[in-house]
CSV table of C-alpha atoms in Angstrom, one decimal:
chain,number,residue,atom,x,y,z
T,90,UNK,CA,6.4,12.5,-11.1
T,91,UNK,CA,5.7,15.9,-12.2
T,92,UNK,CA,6.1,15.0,-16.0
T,93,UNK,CA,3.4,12.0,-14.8
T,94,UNK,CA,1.4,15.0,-13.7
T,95,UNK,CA,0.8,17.1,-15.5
T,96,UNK,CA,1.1,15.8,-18.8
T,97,UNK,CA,-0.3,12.1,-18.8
T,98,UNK,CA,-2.7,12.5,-15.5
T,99,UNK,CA,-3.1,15.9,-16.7
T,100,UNK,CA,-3.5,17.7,-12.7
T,101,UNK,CA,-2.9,21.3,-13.9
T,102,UNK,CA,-3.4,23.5,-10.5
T,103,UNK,CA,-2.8,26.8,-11.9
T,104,UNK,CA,-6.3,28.5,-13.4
T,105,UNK,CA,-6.5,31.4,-15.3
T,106,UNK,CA,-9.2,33.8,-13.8
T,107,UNK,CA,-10.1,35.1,-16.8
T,108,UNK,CA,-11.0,31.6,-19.3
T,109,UNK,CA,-10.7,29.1,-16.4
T,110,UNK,CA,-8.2,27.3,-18.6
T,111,UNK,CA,-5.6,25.5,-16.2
T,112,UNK,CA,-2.2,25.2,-16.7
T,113,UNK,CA,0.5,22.2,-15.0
T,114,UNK,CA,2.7,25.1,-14.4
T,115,UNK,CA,2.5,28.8,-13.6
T,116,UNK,CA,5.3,30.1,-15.7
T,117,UNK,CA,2.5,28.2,-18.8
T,118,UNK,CA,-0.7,30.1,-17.0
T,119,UNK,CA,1.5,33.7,-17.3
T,120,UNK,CA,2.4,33.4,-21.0
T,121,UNK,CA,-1.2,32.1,-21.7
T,122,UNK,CA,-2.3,35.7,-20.1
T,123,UNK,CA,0.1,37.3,-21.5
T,124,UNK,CA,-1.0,36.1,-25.3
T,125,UNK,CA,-4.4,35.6,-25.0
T,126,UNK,CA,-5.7,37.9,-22.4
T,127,UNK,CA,-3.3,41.0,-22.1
T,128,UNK,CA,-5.1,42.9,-25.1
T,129,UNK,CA,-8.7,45.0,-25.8
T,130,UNK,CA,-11.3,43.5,-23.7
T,131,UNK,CA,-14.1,45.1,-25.3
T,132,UNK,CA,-16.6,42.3,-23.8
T,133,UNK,CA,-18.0,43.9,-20.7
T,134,UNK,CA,-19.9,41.9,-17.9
T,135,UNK,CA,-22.6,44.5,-17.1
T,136,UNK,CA,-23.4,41.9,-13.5
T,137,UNK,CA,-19.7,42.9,-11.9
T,138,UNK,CA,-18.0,44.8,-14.9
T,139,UNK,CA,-15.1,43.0,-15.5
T,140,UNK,CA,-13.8,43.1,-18.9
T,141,UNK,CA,-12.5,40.2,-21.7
T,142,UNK,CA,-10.8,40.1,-24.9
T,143,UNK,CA,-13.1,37.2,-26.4
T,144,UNK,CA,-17.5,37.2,-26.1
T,145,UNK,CA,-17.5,33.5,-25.8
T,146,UNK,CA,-14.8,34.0,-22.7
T,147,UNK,CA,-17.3,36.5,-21.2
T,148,UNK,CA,-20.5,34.1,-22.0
T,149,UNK,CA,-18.6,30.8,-20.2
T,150,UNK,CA,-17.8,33.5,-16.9
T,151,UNK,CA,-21.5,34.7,-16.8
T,152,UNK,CA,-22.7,30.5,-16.9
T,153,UNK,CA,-20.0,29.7,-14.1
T,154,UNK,CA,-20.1,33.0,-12.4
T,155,UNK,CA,-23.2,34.5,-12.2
T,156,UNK,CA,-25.8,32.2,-13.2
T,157,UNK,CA,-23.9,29.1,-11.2
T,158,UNK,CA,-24.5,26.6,-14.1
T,159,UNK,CA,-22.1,23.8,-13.7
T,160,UNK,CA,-21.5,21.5,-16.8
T,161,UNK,CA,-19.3,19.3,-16.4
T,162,UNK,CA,-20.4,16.1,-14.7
T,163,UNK,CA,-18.5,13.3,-13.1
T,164,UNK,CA,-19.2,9.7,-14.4
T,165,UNK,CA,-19.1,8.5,-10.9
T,166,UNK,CA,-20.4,10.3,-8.2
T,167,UNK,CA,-23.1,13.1,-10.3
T,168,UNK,CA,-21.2,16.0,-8.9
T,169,UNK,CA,-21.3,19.3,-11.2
T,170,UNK,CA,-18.5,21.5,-12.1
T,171,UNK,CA,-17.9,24.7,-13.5
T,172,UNK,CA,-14.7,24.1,-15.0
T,173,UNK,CA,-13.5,20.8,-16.2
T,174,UNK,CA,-10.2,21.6,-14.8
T,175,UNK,CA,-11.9,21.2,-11.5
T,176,UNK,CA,-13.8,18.0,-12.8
T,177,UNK,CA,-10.4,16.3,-13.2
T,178,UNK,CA,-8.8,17.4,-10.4
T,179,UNK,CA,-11.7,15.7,-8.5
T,180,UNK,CA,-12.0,13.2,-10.2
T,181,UNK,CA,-8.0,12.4,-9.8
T,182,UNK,CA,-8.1,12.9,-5.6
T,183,UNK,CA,-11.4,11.3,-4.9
T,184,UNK,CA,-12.0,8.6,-7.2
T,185,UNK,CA,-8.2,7.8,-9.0
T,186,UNK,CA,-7.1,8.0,-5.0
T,187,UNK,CA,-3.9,9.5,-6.7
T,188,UNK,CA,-1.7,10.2,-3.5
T,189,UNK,CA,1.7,11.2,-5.2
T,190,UNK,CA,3.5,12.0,-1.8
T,191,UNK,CA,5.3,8.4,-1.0
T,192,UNK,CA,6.9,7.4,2.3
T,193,UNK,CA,10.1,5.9,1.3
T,194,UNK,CA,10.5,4.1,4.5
T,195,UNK,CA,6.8,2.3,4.3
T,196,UNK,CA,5.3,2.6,0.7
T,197,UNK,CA,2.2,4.7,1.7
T,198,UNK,CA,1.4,7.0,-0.1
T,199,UNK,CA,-0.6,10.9,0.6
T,200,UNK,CA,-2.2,12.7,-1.2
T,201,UNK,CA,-0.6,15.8,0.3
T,202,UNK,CA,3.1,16.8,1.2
T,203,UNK,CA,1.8,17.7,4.9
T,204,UNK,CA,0.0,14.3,5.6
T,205,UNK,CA,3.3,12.8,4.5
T,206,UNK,CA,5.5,14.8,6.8
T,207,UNK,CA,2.8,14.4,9.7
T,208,UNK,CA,3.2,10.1,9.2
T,209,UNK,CA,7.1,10.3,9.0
T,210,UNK,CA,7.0,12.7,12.1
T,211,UNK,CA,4.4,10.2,13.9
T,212,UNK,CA,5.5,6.7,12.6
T,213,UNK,CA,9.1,7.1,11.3
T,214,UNK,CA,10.8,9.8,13.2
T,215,UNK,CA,12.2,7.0,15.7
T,216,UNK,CA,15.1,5.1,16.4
T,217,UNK,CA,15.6,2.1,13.2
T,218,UNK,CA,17.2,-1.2,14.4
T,219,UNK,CA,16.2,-3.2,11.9
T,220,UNK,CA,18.4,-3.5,8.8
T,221,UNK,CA,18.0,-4.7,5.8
T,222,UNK,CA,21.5,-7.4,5.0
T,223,UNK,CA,21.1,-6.7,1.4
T,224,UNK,CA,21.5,-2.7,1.1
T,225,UNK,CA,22.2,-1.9,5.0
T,226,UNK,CA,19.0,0.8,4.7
T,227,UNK,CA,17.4,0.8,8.1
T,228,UNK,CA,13.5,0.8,9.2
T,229,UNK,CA,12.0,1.6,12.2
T,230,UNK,CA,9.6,-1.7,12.3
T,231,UNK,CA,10.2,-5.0,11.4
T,232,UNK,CA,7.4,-5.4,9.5
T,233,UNK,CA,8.5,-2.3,6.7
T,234,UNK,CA,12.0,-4.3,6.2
T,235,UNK,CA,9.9,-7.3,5.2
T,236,UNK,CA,7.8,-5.2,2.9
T,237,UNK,CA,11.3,-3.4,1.5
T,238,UNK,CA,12.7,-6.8,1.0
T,239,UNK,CA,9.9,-8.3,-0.8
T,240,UNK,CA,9.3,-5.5,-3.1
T,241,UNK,CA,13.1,-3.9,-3.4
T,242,UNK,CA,15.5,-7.4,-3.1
T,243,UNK,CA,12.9,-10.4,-4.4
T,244,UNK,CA,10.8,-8.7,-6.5
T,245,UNK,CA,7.6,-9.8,-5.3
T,246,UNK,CA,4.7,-8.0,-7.3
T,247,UNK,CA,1.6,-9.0,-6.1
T,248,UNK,CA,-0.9,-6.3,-8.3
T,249,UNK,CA,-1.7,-7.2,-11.5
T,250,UNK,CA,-3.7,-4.8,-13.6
T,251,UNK,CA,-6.8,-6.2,-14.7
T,252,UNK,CA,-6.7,-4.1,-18.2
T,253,UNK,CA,-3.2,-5.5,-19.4
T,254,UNK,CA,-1.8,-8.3,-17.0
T,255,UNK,CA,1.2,-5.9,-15.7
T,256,UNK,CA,2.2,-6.9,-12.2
T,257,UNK,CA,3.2,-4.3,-9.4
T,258,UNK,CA,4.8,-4.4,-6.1
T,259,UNK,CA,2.6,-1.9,-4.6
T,260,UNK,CA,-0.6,-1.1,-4.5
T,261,UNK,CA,0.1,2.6,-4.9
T,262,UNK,CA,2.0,1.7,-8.4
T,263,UNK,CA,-0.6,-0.4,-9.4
T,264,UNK,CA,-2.9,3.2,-9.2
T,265,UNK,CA,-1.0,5.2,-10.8
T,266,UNK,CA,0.2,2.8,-13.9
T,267,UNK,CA,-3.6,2.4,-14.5
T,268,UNK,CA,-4.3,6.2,-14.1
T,269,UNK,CA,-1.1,6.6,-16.4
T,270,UNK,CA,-1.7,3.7,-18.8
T,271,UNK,CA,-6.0,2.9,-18.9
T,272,UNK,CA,-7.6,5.7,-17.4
T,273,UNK,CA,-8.1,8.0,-20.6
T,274,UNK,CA,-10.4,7.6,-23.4
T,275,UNK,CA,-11.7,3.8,-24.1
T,276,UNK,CA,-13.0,3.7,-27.6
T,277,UNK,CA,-12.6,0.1,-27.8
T,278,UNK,CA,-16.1,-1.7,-26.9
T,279,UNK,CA,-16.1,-5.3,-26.4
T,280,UNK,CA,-19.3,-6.6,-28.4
T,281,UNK,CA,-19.7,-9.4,-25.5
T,282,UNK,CA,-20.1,-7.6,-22.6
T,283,UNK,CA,-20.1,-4.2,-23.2
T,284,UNK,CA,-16.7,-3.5,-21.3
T,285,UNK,CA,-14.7,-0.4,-22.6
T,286,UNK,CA,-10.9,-0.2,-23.4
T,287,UNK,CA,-7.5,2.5,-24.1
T,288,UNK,CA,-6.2,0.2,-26.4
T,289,UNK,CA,-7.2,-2.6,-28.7
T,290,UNK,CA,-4.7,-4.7,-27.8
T,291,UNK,CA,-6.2,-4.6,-24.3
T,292,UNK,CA,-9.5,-5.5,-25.8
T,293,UNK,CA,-8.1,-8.5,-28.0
T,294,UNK,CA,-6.5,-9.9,-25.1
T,295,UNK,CA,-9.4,-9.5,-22.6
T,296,UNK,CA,-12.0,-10.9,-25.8
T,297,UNK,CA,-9.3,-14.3,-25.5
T,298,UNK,CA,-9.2,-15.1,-22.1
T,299,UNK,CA,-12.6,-14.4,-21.1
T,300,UNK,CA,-14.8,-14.9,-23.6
T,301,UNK,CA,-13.1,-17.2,-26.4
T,302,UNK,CA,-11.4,-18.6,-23.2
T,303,UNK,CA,-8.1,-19.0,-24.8
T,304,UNK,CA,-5.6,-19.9,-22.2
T,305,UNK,CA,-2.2,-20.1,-24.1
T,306,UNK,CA,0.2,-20.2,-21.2
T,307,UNK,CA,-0.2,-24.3,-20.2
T,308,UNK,CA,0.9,-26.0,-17.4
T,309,UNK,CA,3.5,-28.5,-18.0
T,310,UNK,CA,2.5,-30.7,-14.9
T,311,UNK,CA,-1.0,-30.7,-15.0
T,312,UNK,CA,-2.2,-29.2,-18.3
T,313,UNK,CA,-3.9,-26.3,-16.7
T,314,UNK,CA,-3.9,-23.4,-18.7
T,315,UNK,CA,-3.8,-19.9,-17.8
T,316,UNK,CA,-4.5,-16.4,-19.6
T,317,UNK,CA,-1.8,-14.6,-17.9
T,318,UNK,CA,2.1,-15.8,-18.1
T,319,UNK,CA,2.3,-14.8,-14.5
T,320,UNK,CA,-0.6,-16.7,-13.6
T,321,UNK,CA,1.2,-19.5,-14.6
T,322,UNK,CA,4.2,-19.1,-12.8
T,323,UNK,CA,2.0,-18.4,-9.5
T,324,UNK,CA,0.0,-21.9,-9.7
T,325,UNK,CA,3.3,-23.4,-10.5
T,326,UNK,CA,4.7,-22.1,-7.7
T,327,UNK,CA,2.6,-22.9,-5.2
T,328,UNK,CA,0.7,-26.3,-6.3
T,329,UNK,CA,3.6,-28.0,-8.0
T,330,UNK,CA,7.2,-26.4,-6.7
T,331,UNK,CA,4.8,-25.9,-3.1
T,332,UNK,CA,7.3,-23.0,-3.1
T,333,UNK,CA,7.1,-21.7,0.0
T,334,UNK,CA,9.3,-18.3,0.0
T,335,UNK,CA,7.7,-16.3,2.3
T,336,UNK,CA,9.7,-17.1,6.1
T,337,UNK,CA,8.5,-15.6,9.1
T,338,UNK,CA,11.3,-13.8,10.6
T,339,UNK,CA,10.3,-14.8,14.5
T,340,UNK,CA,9.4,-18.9,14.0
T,341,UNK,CA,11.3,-19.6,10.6
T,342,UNK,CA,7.9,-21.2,9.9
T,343,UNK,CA,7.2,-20.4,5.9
T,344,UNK,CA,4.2,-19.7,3.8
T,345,UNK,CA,3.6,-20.2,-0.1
T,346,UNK,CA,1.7,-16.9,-0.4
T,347,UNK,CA,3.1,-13.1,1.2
T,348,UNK,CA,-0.9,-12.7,2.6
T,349,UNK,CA,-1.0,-16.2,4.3
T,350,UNK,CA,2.6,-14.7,6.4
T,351,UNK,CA,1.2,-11.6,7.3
T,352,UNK,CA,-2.0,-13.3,8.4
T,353,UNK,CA,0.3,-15.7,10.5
T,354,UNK,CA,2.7,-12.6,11.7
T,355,UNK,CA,-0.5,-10.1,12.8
T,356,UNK,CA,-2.5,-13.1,14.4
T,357,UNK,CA,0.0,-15.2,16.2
T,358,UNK,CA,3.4,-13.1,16.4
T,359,UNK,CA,1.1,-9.4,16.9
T,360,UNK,CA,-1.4,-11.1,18.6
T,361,UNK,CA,-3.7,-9.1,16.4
T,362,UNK,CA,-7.2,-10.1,16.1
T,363,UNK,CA,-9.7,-8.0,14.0
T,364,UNK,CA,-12.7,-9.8,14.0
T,365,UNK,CA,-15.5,-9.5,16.6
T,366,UNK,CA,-18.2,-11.3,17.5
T,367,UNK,CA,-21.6,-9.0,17.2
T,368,UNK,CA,-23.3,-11.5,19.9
T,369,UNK,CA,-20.6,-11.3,22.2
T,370,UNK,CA,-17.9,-9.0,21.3
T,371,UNK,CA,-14.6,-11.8,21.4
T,372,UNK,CA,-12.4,-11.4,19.1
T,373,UNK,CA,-10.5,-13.7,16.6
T,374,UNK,CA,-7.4,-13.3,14.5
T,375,UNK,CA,-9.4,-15.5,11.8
T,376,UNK,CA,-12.5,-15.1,9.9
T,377,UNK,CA,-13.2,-19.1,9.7
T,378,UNK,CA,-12.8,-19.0,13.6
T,379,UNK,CA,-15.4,-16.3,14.2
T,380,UNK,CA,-17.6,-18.0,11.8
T,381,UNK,CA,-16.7,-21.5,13.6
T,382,UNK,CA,-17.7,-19.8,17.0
T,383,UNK,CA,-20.9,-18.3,15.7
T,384,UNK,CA,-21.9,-21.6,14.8
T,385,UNK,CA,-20.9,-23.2,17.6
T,386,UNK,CA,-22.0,-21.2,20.8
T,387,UNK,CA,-24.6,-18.4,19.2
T,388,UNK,CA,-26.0,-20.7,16.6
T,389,UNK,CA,-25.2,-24.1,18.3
T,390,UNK,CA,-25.4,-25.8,15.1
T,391,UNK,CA,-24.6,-29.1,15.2
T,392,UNK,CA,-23.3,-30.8,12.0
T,393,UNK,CA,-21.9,-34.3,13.0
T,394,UNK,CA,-24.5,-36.3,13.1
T,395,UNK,CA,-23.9,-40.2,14.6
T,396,UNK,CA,-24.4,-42.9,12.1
T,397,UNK,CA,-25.0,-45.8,15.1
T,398,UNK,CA,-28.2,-43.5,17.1
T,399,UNK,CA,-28.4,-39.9,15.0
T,400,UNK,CA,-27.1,-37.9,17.8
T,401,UNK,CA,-25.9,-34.6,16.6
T,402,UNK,CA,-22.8,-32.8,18.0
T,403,UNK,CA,-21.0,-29.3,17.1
T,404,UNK,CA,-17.4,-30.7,16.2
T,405,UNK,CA,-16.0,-34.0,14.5
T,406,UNK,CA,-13.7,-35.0,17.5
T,407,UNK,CA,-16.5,-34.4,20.0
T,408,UNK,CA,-18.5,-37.0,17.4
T,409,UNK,CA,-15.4,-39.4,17.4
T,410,UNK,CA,-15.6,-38.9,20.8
T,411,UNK,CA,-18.6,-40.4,21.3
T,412,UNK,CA,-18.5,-43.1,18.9
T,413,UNK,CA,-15.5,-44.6,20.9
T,414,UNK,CA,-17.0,-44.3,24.2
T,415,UNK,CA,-20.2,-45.6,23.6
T,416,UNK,CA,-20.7,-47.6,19.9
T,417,UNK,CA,-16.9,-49.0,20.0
């Protein structure tokens, strides 16, 4: 992680006073003062006096300093800096949402060491009963093991990078391989849509699948085709093999995609409902169902319309309904 650091992500934390060049480590920023700065600074800021070795060191302290002139802008947000050491450390925290402090228990991941120790202290610090039959590590909740297993034991990457079709387990990962990998300089233009990229390979393959459409991976069953080799194997998976691998630990009842288990574990296991009505304020572990009761009471829309006297009514079995009791 370090190497990652500072070399590749380059998140150099130690600035020399004197240049505002930054260095990944300290022992680097001492040697650099030592050569470049520990000699005859005959450049003289008359505004506080202090001295340099080089006039166009002196010039760059007086812009930063003194007349507050900030040139080095960030792509994203319009914020100024003065030195472009501090450009890319805010660009890494704010907008690369590098957090390089990982829980090991849950995955999540800080961007400082104290916000990790304050979540193991709050979440983890606790007695773990549920273990893992393939390694005997032990988690605290039910629902980390599942993640550990999935990611650790089966291999389950769910993140693919849009840039180069490389699938990760974790979101976190996924960050970091593209911060690693595809966020540097991209020379490569594509001449259809403008799109920038690191590497031309990147460009050739993103120039086949979207815009020449070519699909090589094919679908044996069907004939579908698919850019990605991993998108094949996905669609295979779940339309043709209607491999469902994901079990719910508490029903046995199992799902062809991770989401569509978690959904099921957090709505009917959890009891966890996160969407609100605005009219009312009820709550619904499904979005369709909030949308269905919008339409229903709030809205009273009534789609099912009755072929026999064009009577309207909110559902299809309230229609049927009717049809058998009074047209049959």
């Amino acid at each position: 992680m370090k190497h990652i650091d500072t070399v590749h992500l380059e998140l150099k934390e130690h600035m020399c006073e004197d240049c505002g060049k930054s260095f990944g480590q300290k022992s680097n920023l001492h040697r650099h003062i030592s050569l470049v700065h520990k000699k005859n600074k005959d450049h003289r800021c008359e505004e506080c006096d202090k001295s340099y070795g080089q006039k166009s060191i002196l010039m760059r302290h007086i812009d930063s300093v003194h007349l507050k002139l900030k040139n080095y802008e960030c792509e994203e947000c319009g914020k100024f800096f003065g030195y472009k050491s501090d450009l890319i450390k805010h660009i890494s925290t704010v907008h690369l949402e590098l957090k390089e402090h990982k829980c090991r228990e849950c995955g999540q991941s800080f961007a400082h060491t104290s916000h990790l120790t304050r979540h193991i202290d709050a979440i983890h610090l606790k007695s773990k009963d549920h273990e893992c039959e393939e390694c005997g590590k032990f988690f605290s909740d039910k629902s980390y093991l599942t993640k550990h297993i999935d990611t650790v034991h089966l291999e389950l990457k769910e993140h693919m990078c849009e840039e180069c079709g490389k699938s990760f387990g974790d979101k976190s990962n996924l960050r970091r391989h593209i911060a690693v990998a595809h966020e540097k300089i991209k020379e490569h233009k594509c001449g259809e849509c403008g799109k920038f990229f690191s590497n031309k390979s990147y460009l050739m393959t993103h120039i086949d699948t979207v815009h020449l459409e070519l699909k090589e991976h094919k679908c044996e069953e069907c004939g579908r085709s698919f850019g990605h080799k991993n998108n094949l194997m996905r669609h295979i998976d779940s339309v043709h093999l209607k491999l469902k691998n994901h079990e719910c630990n508490e029903c046995g009842r199992s799902f062809i995609k991770k989401i569509e288990l978690h959904t099921h574990i957090a709505t009917i296991h959890e009891k966890i409902k996160d969407y609100q009505c605005g009219e009312c304020e009820k709550f619904f572990g499904y979005k369709s169902n909030l949308m269905k009761h919008i339409d229903l009471v709030h809205l009273k829309l009534k789609e099912h319309k009755c072929v026999e006297c064009q009577k309207s009514f909110s559902t299809k079995s309230i229609l049927n309904k009717h049809i058998s009791s009074v047209h049959e």
